[in-house]
Amino acid sequence: MIKVGIIGVGTVGTSVVNILKDNADVISARAGQDIVVKSGVVKNLSKDRGIDITLTDNVDDILNDPEIDIVVELMGGVEEPFEIVKRALKSGKAVVTANKALLAYHRYELQSLANDIAFEYEASVAGGIPIINALRDGLSANHIESIMGIMNGTCNYMLTKMANEGVSYDAILKEAQELGYAESDPTFDVGGFDAAHKLLILASIAYGIDAKPEDILIEGIENVTSDDIAFAKEFGYAIKLLGIAKKDGNEVELRVHACLISKDKMIAKIDGVMNGISVVGDKVGETLYYGPGAGGDATASAVVANIIDIARSGKSRPMLGFDKPLEGKLTLKATQDINSKYYIRINVSDRTGVLAKITKVFEENNISVETMLQRPATAASANLLFSTHIALEKDIQNMIKSIEALEFVNMTPVMIRIV
Amino acid sequence: MIKVGIIGVGTVGTSVVNILKDNADVISARAGQDIVVKSGVVKNLSKDRGIDITLTDNVDDILNDPEIDIVVELMGGVEEPFEIVKRALKSGKAVVTANKALLAYHRYELQSLANDIAFEYEASVAGGIPIINALRDGLSANHIESIMGIMNGTCNYMLTKMANEGVSYDAILKEAQELGYAESDPTFDVGGFDAAHKLLILASIAYGIDAKPEDILIEGIENVTSDDIAFAKEFGYAIKLLGIAKKDGNEVELRVHACLISKDKMIAKIDGVMNGISVVGDKVGETLYYGPGAGGDATASAVVANIIDIARSGKSRPMLGFDKPLEGKLTLKATQDINSKYYIRINVSDRTGVLAKITKVFEENNISVETMLQRPATAASANLLFSTHIALEKDIQNMIKSIEALEFVNMTPVMIRIV
């Protein structure tokens, strides 16, 4: 029998306890033995969680309990769980975590500390979708060419609603908060940081890249407006917040930002709170994984799958998929060197000669326009909507600065990269 | 170093050799050791395959070679590979196969023979999509409620073309044959048998159901016409050939047939030769897996992933996911007890009273109509298109027999189940 201790018995932890009980029949058959939760650590002992495990508010009761084989870390945060997980590994206990922030910062230290002890983290990326499993084991024969994922359900819900119902960003954010899809401080989701944590984990499995959130390009969806959505629709695009990892020679691009993506692509068809991750391997081509990226039971489904795997096989592979360098030196590409097509929206005062002056700035920065649309915004202003051919990020950034400085330009131009 | 012998070096076998060579860097890092193909068995030794491994036409050269750790079976067929694979297991060699027909008939005997020896078969279902991996390991915490999959790229290519371009079944079959997507005898694909083999494998992992192709409902796409596609479009459906496994109490439905499925569902959005499998778990909800279901490199990607896994972990779990019964006695539901909504097309001579007589037969068989459309077919005949509320398969079959016998009905009515 395998005994589990859970540190942090909130929504996901309660679901883990319930799944191990509700589905004990299939879980025992698949694990080859019974799995029980012995105890859980909570901050508030007086709160009724409707589960019948022993609760404590002292983490030592789990870390020092010789009967506990697997520690499940569901407390959130970075440094505090890092210390706790290190202690668990040092005492020889296997670890399962759903904590993407912990891994975004400390995954390489954890891999090296784990050594021969099982350390699993399926729930840390895209909740119930077994994407770690797919990328690390299912696609292991491939050099990964790219990963493109809708990894944040809150943003996808908001963008889908904006596209389908024409609601404004502010109105839909308010609705998402009321529905519990967005936090009262929504920055972590709508600013792209949540997706970035997940992207960094996947990039380590695919490329062995040890980057931290502050090393990569992270933008959110705060500046996407109904005008942009309307342009996207008209030209056959959807707007999605994507986490993108892409190999280009010996460099890897890692970036999170809103994207215009052709409606024909499978990933553009993923709507609402659902997540989906497209992975292109050099041999297999494109595969895509779709499902719920959040929610207690869906996330706990992944946590319990890891527990079953450890009960059945112990440590069967290195945490991040390999323990010596994966392939020839891959380095992180500098943000300014990224190549992309771009969509640019510029709000201008509506007078003669404006278009000529703007297109001159495009030309001075080596940016070639593919399509252009002008739409009235107010009585005295217009929106100029451009899509470009492939251009360099640094040229686009310079161009935007120059355009913003023009006296007839009313606000910072909006730029969305086209995939 | 792990040494591999390949039995059957055709398109997939050649890709396996090439991937192990082309991607040796990542493969060694992930497997923790080098993997080489020592030899391959072919029927025709004089054919140049453009690969530099030792070839033989005698299977004993691999089976009796003590240096070979893993036998990869890619020869196709059922009884001949069964004998060969049994010999490999008896001599202690791990086995990897892409052979769905072998598994559709002999998976339980193979699981029991394999015992402590690794036996893997990721490539047998949906080619490059790691669906075995996802279902057996990634979703192991769940009771599986249903599996619905587009598991045959040929049929999906044909149905997509018929829907998008209005081409007839016969014209598109000819085109698919010219493109190499369909065999000169296409029955195995368009008759649903290929999909059925794959469904049986997934059903064993999900439910522990030991069924053979002859035990389950298998229909193909041969009777789908442009009229049906047009009706489907008009009412917001796509037509797909689906393999369906569904738990209903203590019974499991297994069936392969064309389906009308709402265009909003992710699986309805999978077009062309691509495969996609939706799995609903009681805890995780719906997850979906999309990718190439065929092709040398895509299939070999799955074969090599299995080889890497065996090199890294040996036998880490039972072949079909569990070695004692999975849960309370699940039995196969009889075909006649299936519940579904149905679409029925009846071609009738265009005269007075026909509709009344037909709807009377519906009523006599307890079948309630949800929508009805009449369309002229020729000058003297019309198509009557019905969709029903939930009905029993046996009632529908009886109704179709009665309707077919009516003297003004010109051909056997077409029936397509609605998902």
Coordinates of N, CA, C and O in Angstrom, one line a residue, chain A residues 18-19 22-34 122 127-130 133-144 205-207 266 269-271 274 282-292 297-302 304-306 308-309 312-313 316-318 321-328, chain B residues 18-19 22-34 122 127-130 133-144 205-207 266 269-271 274 282-292 297-302 304-306 308-309 312-313 316-318 321-328:
Chain A
N18 N -10.7 13.0 -2.9 CA -12.0 12.4 -3.3 C -11.8 11.4 -4.5 O -12.4 10.4 -4.5
I19 N -10.9 11.7 -5.4 CA -10.6 10.8 -6.6 C -10.0 9.5 -6.1 O -10.4 8.4 -6.5
D22 N -13.1 7.8 -4.5 CA -14.2 7.5 -5.5 C -13.8 6.4 -6.5 O -14.5 5.6 -6.9
N23 N -12.5 6.5 -7.0 CA -12.1 5.7 -8.1 C -11.0 4.7 -7.6 O -10.2 4.2 -8.4
A24 N -11.1 4.3 -6.3 CA -10.2 3.3 -5.8 C -10.1 2.0 -6.6 O -9.0 1.4 -6.7
D25 N -11.2 1.6 -7.1 CA -11.2 0.3 -7.9 C -10.3 0.4 -9.1 O -9.4 -0.4 -9.2
V26 N -10.5 1.4 -10.0 CA -9.6 1.4 -11.1 C -8.2 1.8 -10.7 O -7.2 1.4 -11.4
I27 N -8.0 2.7 -9.7 CA -6.7 3.2 -9.4 C -5.9 2.0 -8.8 O -4.7 1.8 -9.2
S28 N -6.5 1.2 -7.9 CA -5.7 0.0 -7.4 C -5.3 -0.9 -8.5 O -4.2 -1.4 -8.6
A29 N -6.2 -1.2 -9.5 CA -5.9 -2.1 -10.6 C -4.8 -1.5 -11.4 O -3.9 -2.3 -11.9
R30 N -4.8 -0.2 -11.6 CA -3.8 0.3 -12.5 C -2.4 0.5 -11.8 O -1.4 0.4 -12.4
A31 N -2.5 0.8 -10.5 CA -1.3 1.0 -9.7 C -0.6 -0.3 -9.2 O 0.5 -0.3 -8.9
G32 N -1.4 -1.4 -9.2 CA -0.9 -2.6 -8.8 C -0.9 -2.7 -7.2 O -0.5 -3.7 -6.7
Q33 N -1.5 -1.7 -6.6 CA -1.6 -1.7 -5.1 C -2.5 -0.6 -4.7 O -2.9 0.3 -5.5
D34 N -3.0 -0.6 -3.4 CA -3.9 0.4 -3.0 C -3.1 1.7 -2.7 O -1.9 1.7 -2.3
E122 N 2.7 16.6 -13.7 CA 1.8 16.7 -14.8 C 0.8 17.8 -14.7 O 0.5 18.5 -15.7
G127 N -3.5 21.7 -16.7 CA -4.4 21.0 -15.8 C -4.5 19.5 -16.2 O -3.6 18.7 -16.0
G128 N -5.7 19.1 -16.7 CA -6.1 17.7 -16.9 C -5.5 17.1 -18.2 O -5.6 15.9 -18.4
I129 N -4.9 18.0 -19.0 CA -4.3 17.4 -20.3 C -3.0 16.8 -20.0 O -2.1 17.5 -19.5
P130 N -2.8 15.5 -20.4 CA -1.5 14.9 -20.1 C -0.4 15.3 -21.1 O 0.1 14.5 -21.8
N133 N 3.4 14.2 -20.1 CA 3.4 12.8 -20.6 C 3.6 12.7 -22.1 O 4.5 11.9 -22.6
A134 N 2.9 13.4 -22.8 CA 2.9 13.3 -24.3 C 4.3 13.9 -24.8 O 4.9 13.2 -25.6
L135 N 4.7 15.0 -24.3 CA 5.9 15.6 -24.8 C 7.1 14.9 -24.4 O 8.1 14.7 -25.2
R136 N 7.2 14.4 -23.1 CA 8.4 13.8 -22.6 C 8.5 12.3 -23.1 O 9.6 11.9 -23.4
D137 N 7.4 11.6 -23.2 CA 7.4 10.2 -23.5 C 6.9 9.9 -24.9 O 7.5 9.3 -25.7
G138 N 5.7 10.4 -25.2 CA 5.0 10.1 -26.5 C 5.8 10.6 -27.7 O 5.7 10.0 -28.7
L139 N 6.4 11.8 -27.6 CA 7.1 12.4 -28.7 C 8.6 12.3 -28.6 O 9.3 13.0 -29.3
S140 N 9.1 11.4 -27.7 CA 10.5 11.4 -27.4 C 11.4 11.1 -28.6 O 12.6 11.3 -28.5
A141 N 10.9 10.6 -29.7 CA 11.7 10.2 -30.8 C 12.1 11.5 -31.7 O 12.8 11.4 -32.6
N142 N 11.4 12.6 -31.3 CA 11.5 13.8 -32.2 C 12.4 14.9 -31.7 O 12.5 15.1 -30.5
H143 N 13.0 15.7 -32.6 CA 13.4 17.0 -32.3 C 12.2 17.8 -32.3 O 11.4 17.8 -33.3
I144 N 11.9 18.6 -31.3 CA 10.7 19.4 -31.3 C 10.9 20.7 -32.0 O 11.8 21.5 -31.7
I205 N 11.5 20.5 -21.2 CA 11.4 19.1 -21.7 C 11.8 19.0 -23.2 O 12.4 18.1 -23.6
A206 N 11.4 20.0 -23.9 CA 11.6 19.9 -25.4 C 13.0 20.3 -25.7 O 13.6 19.7 -26.6
Y207 N 13.6 21.3 -25.1 CA 14.9 21.8 -25.5 C 16.0 21.8 -24.4 O 17.1 22.2 -24.8
M266 N -6.1 24.2 -36.2 CA -6.8 23.6 -35.1 C -6.8 24.4 -33.8 O -7.8 24.5 -33.1
K269 N -9.3 27.0 -33.2 CA -10.7 26.5 -33.0 C -11.0 26.2 -31.6 O -12.1 25.7 -31.2
I270 N -10.0 26.4 -30.7 CA -10.2 26.1 -29.3 C -10.8 27.3 -28.6 O -10.1 28.3 -28.5
D271 N -12.0 27.2 -28.1 CA -12.7 28.3 -27.6 C -13.0 28.2 -26.1 O -12.9 27.1 -25.5
M274 N -11.2 26.4 -22.4 CA -10.4 25.2 -22.7 C -9.0 25.6 -23.1 O -8.7 26.7 -23.6
D282 N 9.9 16.9 -35.6 CA 10.5 16.8 -36.9 C 10.0 15.6 -37.6 O 10.1 15.5 -38.9
K283 N 9.6 14.5 -36.9 CA 9.3 13.3 -37.5 C 7.7 13.1 -37.5 O 7.2 12.6 -38.5
V284 N 7.1 13.4 -36.4 CA 5.7 13.1 -36.3 C 4.8 14.2 -37.0 O 3.7 13.9 -37.4
G285 N 5.4 15.4 -37.2 CA 4.5 16.5 -37.7 C 3.8 17.1 -36.5 O 4.2 17.1 -35.4
E286 N 2.6 17.6 -36.8 CA 1.8 18.3 -35.8 C 0.9 17.4 -35.0 O 0.1 16.6 -35.6
T287 N 1.0 17.4 -33.7 CA 0.0 16.8 -32.8 C -0.6 17.9 -31.9 O 0.1 18.8 -31.7
L288 N -1.8 17.7 -31.5 CA -2.4 18.7 -30.6 C -3.2 18.0 -29.5 O -3.8 17.0 -29.7
Y289 N -3.1 18.7 -28.3 CA -3.7 18.1 -27.1 C -4.7 19.2 -26.5 O -4.3 20.3 -26.3
Y290 N -5.9 18.7 -26.3 CA -7.0 19.7 -25.9 C -7.7 19.2 -24.6 O -7.8 18.0 -24.5
G291 N -8.1 20.1 -23.8 CA -8.8 19.7 -22.6 C -8.9 20.8 -21.6 O -8.5 22.0 -21.9
P292 N -9.4 20.5 -20.4 CA -9.6 21.5 -19.4 C -8.2 21.9 -18.7 O -7.5 21.0 -18.3
D297 N -11.1 19.0 -10.1 CA -11.1 17.6 -10.5 C -10.1 17.3 -11.7 O -9.4 16.3 -11.7
A298 N -10.2 18.2 -12.6 CA -9.3 18.0 -13.8 C -7.8 18.1 -13.4 O -7.0 17.3 -13.9
T299 N -7.5 19.1 -12.6 CA -6.1 19.2 -12.1 C -5.7 18.0 -11.3 O -4.6 17.4 -11.4
A300 N -6.6 17.6 -10.4 CA -6.4 16.4 -9.5 C -6.2 15.1 -10.3 O -5.5 14.2 -9.9
S301 N -6.9 15.1 -11.5 CA -6.8 13.9 -12.3 C -5.3 13.7 -12.7 O -4.8 12.6 -12.8
A302 N -4.7 14.8 -13.0 CA -3.2 14.7 -13.4 C -2.4 14.4 -12.2 O -1.4 13.6 -12.3
V304 N -3.2 12.6 -9.6 CA -3.4 11.2 -9.2 C -2.7 10.3 -10.3 O -2.2 9.3 -9.9
A305 N -2.8 10.7 -11.5 CA -2.1 9.9 -12.6 C -0.6 9.8 -12.2 O 0.0 8.7 -12.3
N306 N 0.0 10.9 -11.8 CA 1.4 10.8 -11.3 C 1.6 9.9 -10.1 O 2.6 9.2 -10.1
I308 N -0.2 7.3 -9.3 CA -0.4 5.9 -9.8 C 0.9 5.5 -10.5 O 1.4 4.4 -10.3
D309 N 1.5 6.4 -11.3 CA 2.7 6.1 -12.1 C 3.8 5.8 -11.1 O 4.6 4.8 -11.3
R312 N 3.3 2.5 -9.4 CA 3.6 1.3 -10.3 C 5.0 1.2 -10.7 O 5.6 0.1 -10.7
S313 N 5.7 2.3 -11.0 CA 7.0 2.2 -11.6 C 8.1 2.8 -10.8 O 9.3 2.8 -11.2
S316 N 11.0 6.2 -13.2 CA 11.2 5.5 -14.4 C 12.0 6.4 -15.4 O 12.4 5.9 -16.5
R317 N 12.1 7.7 -15.2 CA 12.9 8.5 -16.1 C 13.3 9.8 -15.4 O 12.7 10.2 -14.4
P318 N 14.2 10.6 -16.0 CA 14.6 11.8 -15.4 C 13.4 12.8 -15.4 O 12.6 12.8 -16.4
G321 N 13.1 14.7 -18.5 CA 13.2 13.9 -19.7 C 14.5 13.4 -20.1 O 14.7 12.4 -20.9
F322 N 15.6 14.0 -19.6 CA 17.0 13.6 -19.9 C 17.9 14.1 -18.9 O 17.6 15.2 -18.3
D323 N 19.0 13.5 -18.7 CA 19.9 13.9 -17.6 C 21.2 14.4 -18.2 O 22.0 15.1 -17.5
K324 N 21.6 14.1 -19.4 CA 22.7 14.8 -20.0 C 22.2 15.8 -21.1 O 21.0 15.7 -21.5
P325 N 23.0 16.7 -21.6 CA 22.5 17.7 -22.5 C 21.7 17.0 -23.7 O 22.2 16.0 -24.2
L326 N 20.6 17.6 -24.1 CA 19.7 17.0 -25.0 C 20.3 16.9 -26.4 O 20.2 15.9 -27.1
E327 N 20.9 18.0 -26.8 CA 21.5 18.0 -28.2 C 22.4 19.2 -28.2 O 22.6 19.9 -27.2
G328 N 23.0 19.5 -29.4 CA 24.0 20.6 -29.5 C 23.4 21.8 -28.8 O 22.3 22.1 -28.8
Chain B
N18 N 15.7 5.2 -40.0 CA 16.2 6.6 -40.2 C 16.0 7.5 -39.0 O 16.9 8.3 -38.7
I19 N 14.9 7.3 -38.2 CA 14.8 8.2 -37.1 C 15.8 7.9 -36.0 O 16.4 8.8 -35.4
D22 N 18.9 9.6 -37.6 CA 18.8 11.1 -37.7 C 18.8 11.7 -36.3 O 19.3 12.8 -36.1
N23 N 18.0 11.2 -35.4 CA 17.7 11.8 -34.1 C 18.5 11.1 -33.0 O 18.1 11.2 -31.8
A24 N 19.6 10.5 -33.3 CA 20.4 9.7 -32.3 C 20.7 10.6 -31.1 O 20.8 10.1 -29.9
D25 N 21.0 11.9 -31.3 CA 21.4 12.8 -30.2 C 20.3 12.9 -29.1 O 20.5 12.6 -27.9
V26 N 19.1 13.3 -29.5 CA 18.0 13.4 -28.5 C 17.6 12.0 -28.0 O 17.2 11.9 -26.8
I27 N 17.6 11.0 -28.9 CA 17.2 9.7 -28.5 C 18.1 9.1 -27.4 O 17.6 8.6 -26.4
S28 N 19.4 9.3 -27.6 CA 20.3 8.8 -26.5 C 20.2 9.5 -25.2 O 20.2 8.9 -24.2
A29 N 20.0 10.8 -25.3 CA 19.8 11.6 -24.1 C 18.6 11.2 -23.3 O 18.6 11.1 -22.1
R30 N 17.5 10.9 -24.1 CA 16.2 10.6 -23.4 C 16.2 9.1 -23.0 O 15.6 8.8 -22.0
A31 N 16.9 8.2 -23.7 CA 16.9 6.8 -23.4 C 17.9 6.5 -22.3 O 17.9 5.4 -21.7
G32 N 18.9 7.4 -22.1 CA 20.0 7.1 -21.2 C 21.0 6.2 -21.7 O 22.0 5.8 -21.0
Q33 N 20.9 5.8 -23.0 CA 21.9 5.0 -23.6 C 21.7 5.0 -25.2 O 20.6 5.5 -25.6
D34 N 22.6 4.5 -25.9 CA 22.5 4.5 -27.4 C 21.5 3.3 -27.8 O 21.5 2.3 -27.2
E122 N 2.2 1.6 -29.1 CA 1.7 2.9 -29.3 C 1.3 3.2 -30.7 O 0.3 3.9 -31.0
G127 N -1.5 6.2 -35.3 CA -0.2 6.5 -35.8 C 0.7 7.3 -34.8 O 1.0 6.8 -33.7
G128 N 0.9 8.6 -35.1 CA 1.9 9.4 -34.4 C 1.3 10.0 -33.1 O 2.0 10.6 -32.3
I129 N 0.0 9.9 -32.9 CA -0.7 10.5 -31.7 C -0.4 9.5 -30.5 O -0.8 8.4 -30.6
P130 N 0.2 10.1 -29.4 CA 0.4 9.1 -28.3 C -0.8 8.9 -27.5 O -0.9 9.2 -26.3
N133 N -0.5 6.0 -24.6 CA 0.2 6.7 -23.5 C -0.8 7.6 -22.7 O -0.8 7.6 -21.4
A134 N -1.6 8.4 -23.4 CA -2.5 9.3 -22.7 C -3.6 8.5 -22.0 O -3.9 8.8 -20.8
L135 N -4.1 7.5 -22.6 CA -5.3 6.8 -22.0 C -4.8 5.9 -20.9 O -5.4 5.8 -19.8
R136 N -3.7 5.2 -21.1 CA -3.2 4.2 -20.1 C -2.5 4.9 -18.9 O -2.7 4.5 -17.7
D137 N -1.8 6.0 -19.1 CA -1.1 6.6 -18.0 C -1.6 8.0 -17.7 O -1.9 8.3 -16.5
G138 N -1.8 8.8 -18.7 CA -2.2 10.2 -18.4 C -3.6 10.3 -17.8 O -3.9 11.2 -17.0
L139 N -4.5 9.4 -18.1 CA -5.9 9.5 -17.6 C -6.2 8.4 -16.6 O -7.3 8.1 -16.3
S140 N -5.1 7.8 -16.0 CA -5.3 6.6 -15.2 C -6.1 6.8 -13.9 O -6.6 5.8 -13.3
A141 N -6.3 8.0 -13.5 CA -7.1 8.3 -12.3 C -8.6 8.2 -12.6 O -9.4 8.3 -11.7
N142 N -9.0 8.1 -13.8 CA -10.4 8.2 -14.2 C -11.1 6.9 -14.6 O -10.5 6.0 -15.1
H143 N -12.4 6.8 -14.3 CA -13.3 5.9 -15.0 C -13.5 6.5 -16.3 O -13.9 7.7 -16.4
I144 N -13.3 5.8 -17.4 CA -13.5 6.4 -18.7 C -15.0 6.3 -19.1 O -15.6 5.2 -19.1
I205 N -7.9 -1.0 -22.8 CA -7.2 -0.2 -21.9 C -8.2 0.6 -21.0 O -8.0 0.7 -19.8
A206 N -9.3 1.0 -21.6 CA -10.3 1.8 -20.8 C -11.1 0.9 -19.9 O -11.5 1.3 -18.8
Y207 N -11.6 -0.2 -20.5 CA -12.6 -1.0 -19.8 C -12.2 -2.5 -19.5 O -13.0 -3.2 -18.9
M266 N -15.4 19.7 -30.9 CA -14.0 19.7 -31.4 C -13.7 18.6 -32.4 O -13.1 18.8 -33.4
K269 N -14.4 19.2 -36.0 CA -13.6 20.2 -36.6 C -12.3 19.5 -37.2 O -11.4 20.2 -37.8
I270 N -12.1 18.2 -37.0 CA -10.9 17.5 -37.5 C -11.2 17.1 -39.0 O -12.0 16.3 -39.2
D271 N -10.4 17.7 -39.9 CA -10.6 17.5 -41.3 C -9.5 16.8 -42.0 O -8.4 16.7 -41.4
M274 N -6.3 13.8 -41.1 CA -5.9 13.7 -39.7 C -6.8 12.9 -38.9 O -8.0 12.7 -39.2
D282 N -14.4 10.5 -16.0 CA -15.4 11.0 -15.0 C -14.8 12.1 -14.2 O -15.6 12.9 -13.6
K283 N -13.5 12.3 -14.0 CA -12.9 13.3 -13.3 C -12.4 14.5 -14.1 O -12.6 15.6 -13.8
V284 N -11.7 14.1 -15.2 CA -11.0 15.1 -16.0 C -12.0 15.8 -17.0 O -11.7 17.0 -17.4
G285 N -13.1 15.2 -17.3 CA -13.9 15.7 -18.4 C -13.4 15.3 -19.7 O -12.8 14.3 -19.8
E286 N -13.6 16.2 -20.7 CA -13.2 15.8 -22.1 C -11.8 16.2 -22.4 O -11.4 17.4 -22.2
T287 N -10.9 15.3 -22.9 CA -9.7 15.7 -23.5 C -9.7 15.2 -24.9 O -10.4 14.2 -25.2
L288 N -8.9 15.8 -25.8 CA -8.8 15.3 -27.2 C -7.4 15.4 -27.7 O -6.6 16.2 -27.3
Y289 N -7.1 14.4 -28.5 CA -5.8 14.1 -29.0 C -5.9 14.1 -30.5 O -6.6 13.4 -31.1
Y290 N -5.0 14.9 -31.2 CA -5.2 15.2 -32.6 C -3.8 15.0 -33.3 O -2.8 15.4 -32.7
G291 N -3.8 14.5 -34.5 CA -2.5 14.3 -35.2 C -2.6 13.4 -36.4 O -3.7 13.0 -36.7
P292 N -1.4 13.1 -37.0 CA -1.4 12.2 -38.1 C -1.6 10.8 -37.7 O -0.9 10.3 -36.9
D297 N 6.9 8.2 -41.2 CA 7.6 8.9 -40.1 C 6.7 9.0 -38.9 O 7.2 8.9 -37.7
A298 N 5.5 9.4 -39.1 CA 4.6 9.6 -37.9 C 4.4 8.3 -37.2 O 4.5 8.3 -35.9
T299 N 4.2 7.2 -37.9 CA 4.0 5.9 -37.2 C 5.3 5.5 -36.5 O 5.3 5.0 -35.4
A300 N 6.4 5.7 -37.2 CA 7.7 5.3 -36.7 C 8.0 6.2 -35.4 O 8.7 5.7 -34.5
S301 N 7.6 7.4 -35.4 CA 7.8 8.2 -34.2 C 7.2 7.5 -33.0 O 7.8 7.6 -31.9
A302 N 6.1 6.9 -33.1 CA 5.4 6.2 -32.0 C 6.2 4.9 -31.7 O 6.4 4.5 -30.5
V304 N 9.4 4.4 -32.1 CA 10.7 4.7 -31.5 C 10.5 5.2 -30.1 O 11.3 4.9 -29.2
A305 N 9.3 5.9 -29.8 CA 9.0 6.3 -28.5 C 8.9 5.1 -27.6 O 9.4 5.1 -26.4
N306 N 8.3 4.1 -28.0 CA 8.2 2.8 -27.2 C 9.6 2.2 -27.0 O 9.9 1.7 -25.9
I308 N 12.5 3.8 -26.8 CA 13.1 4.7 -25.9 C 12.6 4.4 -24.5 O 13.4 4.2 -23.5
D309 N 11.3 4.2 -24.3 CA 10.7 4.0 -23.0 C 11.2 2.6 -22.5 O 11.5 2.5 -21.3
R312 N 14.8 3.0 -21.4 CA 14.9 3.7 -20.1 C 14.4 3.0 -18.9 O 15.0 3.0 -17.9
S313 N 13.2 2.4 -19.1 CA 12.5 1.9 -17.9 C 12.2 0.4 -17.9 O 11.7 -0.1 -16.9
S316 N 7.5 -1.2 -17.3 CA 7.1 -0.3 -16.2 C 5.6 -0.5 -15.8 O 5.2 0.1 -14.9
R317 N 4.9 -1.2 -16.7 CA 3.4 -1.3 -16.3 C 2.9 -2.5 -17.2 O 3.5 -2.9 -18.1
P318 N 1.7 -3.0 -16.8 CA 1.1 -4.1 -17.6 C 0.7 -3.6 -19.0 O 0.4 -2.4 -19.1
G321 N -2.5 -2.0 -19.2 CA -2.8 -1.0 -18.1 C -3.1 -1.5 -16.8 O -3.0 -0.8 -15.8
F322 N -3.4 -2.8 -16.7 CA -3.8 -3.4 -15.4 C -3.7 -4.9 -15.5 O -4.0 -5.4 -16.6
D323 N -3.4 -5.6 -14.4 CA -3.3 -7.0 -14.6 C -4.4 -7.8 -13.8 O -4.6 -9.0 -14.0
K324 N -5.1 -7.1 -12.9 CA -6.3 -7.7 -12.3 C -7.5 -7.0 -12.9 O -7.4 -5.9 -13.4
P325 N -8.7 -7.5 -12.7 CA -9.9 -6.9 -13.4 C -10.0 -5.4 -12.9 O -9.8 -5.1 -11.8
L326 N -10.3 -4.6 -13.9 CA -10.3 -3.1 -13.7 C -11.3 -2.6 -12.7 O -11.1 -1.8 -11.9
E327 N -12.5 -3.1 -12.8 CA -13.6 -2.7 -11.9 C -14.7 -3.7 -12.1 O -14.6 -4.7 -12.8
G328 N -15.8 -3.4 -11.4 CA -16.9 -4.4 -11.5 C -17.2 -4.8 -12.9 O -17.0 -4.1 -13.8

